[in-house]
């Protein structure tokens, strides 16, 4: 093909995300080639490109034709299911690629798989990027948040495309070069873990307002709309308000009340919690949100437990929870509790990123990460601008909890936060996310914890030794022997 007829970039994998991202690239004026093993998907994408504005998109039906239709050095985005399908796609395409060409994996991939592939394709002279893409179908089509990590040269080859395709906010496009290796995938994974926490906290706010406050779906929609005009303004608060407004087309009332209470998941939340454990980083809010998804899956067990405990005499406190509640105050308290809980959840996610960055030498820019999450992605929120500024004030910030502005806000909100958690516990409503955030705050802020007793126990049964607060060195004590000796001495007196 003549150079003038070649596409600027290619995309393989035309499920909805792939189609939408390809159309986004084409709409921004970059000619793009597309390919899919199932040829009907290629035809479907071509038809959409025609209907959505005669966009500069060409379809190809074999890996060879697809690769050769792209201008060298070639950049090819693949959007297929994580794991072996990615390896199979790389094998099929790389056969026809040349040294200096680049593969960009846009899926939710485990970061170590990306690091393995970087090494494998380098033997063929190929470059590689693992690029987190957040924003769902809508984001992919109109502007996602993009998190590319791996080859800096590969990033520079398509930087102009990514900057146009990404969501746009007042301080720039929602894309930045994340760092080396699998850093882009790791950052996207932690983003998803924070997303788990956010969704859990919002669901708890809903549960308390509905069952303690006795609010209707119409009232909830109004409250979330109002919250979305203040400090909680975010994509998740906005869509939650919309959810409460949707009527059930198959019966009376709103659709949200007819949805089975079992939450699905795809694995990134679990990976986040596993990494936190491996790196010894506390992430209790994110872990609580994952536990809740597991418990939600036990629908039949929960129904049986409800019946068994009722028969055993457990009173349903929820029924009478809202009798003496000041609704206006409860709504404001829940708003404050949600905001304070979110600070702790984001602090946990950022601390996990910092720990991994230190381990791998990625040199992550946390203020920049907060900036690129301000648009396009699922956790996009006004709140992220505050996080960006916190890290600009102090790039080595130990935790968001101790940033001067966030610290002041948490202190101002802690009374409301404690009232909400206490009220929920009294009413028998589980708020594991809010409780985890509050416990994290209360543990982190204490200069001295009861860990001294735990260390004493460990030393007693396992001779693990302990340190003292008043002198250096490690110590071991014969606790049982001395304890009983001292006890005998007291008895003798």
mmCIF file of C-alpha atoms in Angstrom, residues 14 20 42 63 71 78 245 328 360 378 425 432 445 464 478 489:
data_model
loop_
_atom_site.group_PDB
_atom_site.id
_atom_site.type_symbol
_atom_site.label_atom_id
_atom_site.label_comp_id
_atom_site.label_asym_id
_atom_site.label_seq_id
_atom_site.Cartn_x
_atom_site.Cartn_y
_atom_site.Cartn_z
ATOM 1 C CA UNK A 14 -13.750 -5.387 18.579
ATOM 2 C CA UNK A 20 -15.829 2.426 20.915
ATOM 3 C CA UNK A 42 -15.200 -6.003 11.721
ATOM 4 C CA UNK A 63 -3.615 -10.494 10.806
ATOM 5 C CA UNK A 71 2.186 3.081 8.891
ATOM 6 C CA UNK A 78 -5.214 -4.904 21.518
ATOM 7 C CA UNK A 245 -35.267 7.596 39.291
ATOM 8 C CA UNK A 328 -32.351 16.373 58.094
ATOM 9 C CA UNK A 360 9.874 -1.484 41.650
ATOM 10 C CA UNK A 378 -15.284 5.578 36.976
ATOM 11 C CA UNK A 425 -24.639 -0.631 64.546
ATOM 12 C CA UNK A 432 -18.229 -2.443 56.939
ATOM 13 C CA UNK A 445 -3.949 8.734 64.521
ATOM 14 C CA UNK A 464 9.784 -13.779 69.063
ATOM 15 C CA UNK A 478 10.199 -15.857 80.606
ATOM 16 C CA UNK A 489 4.684 -13.769 95.906
#
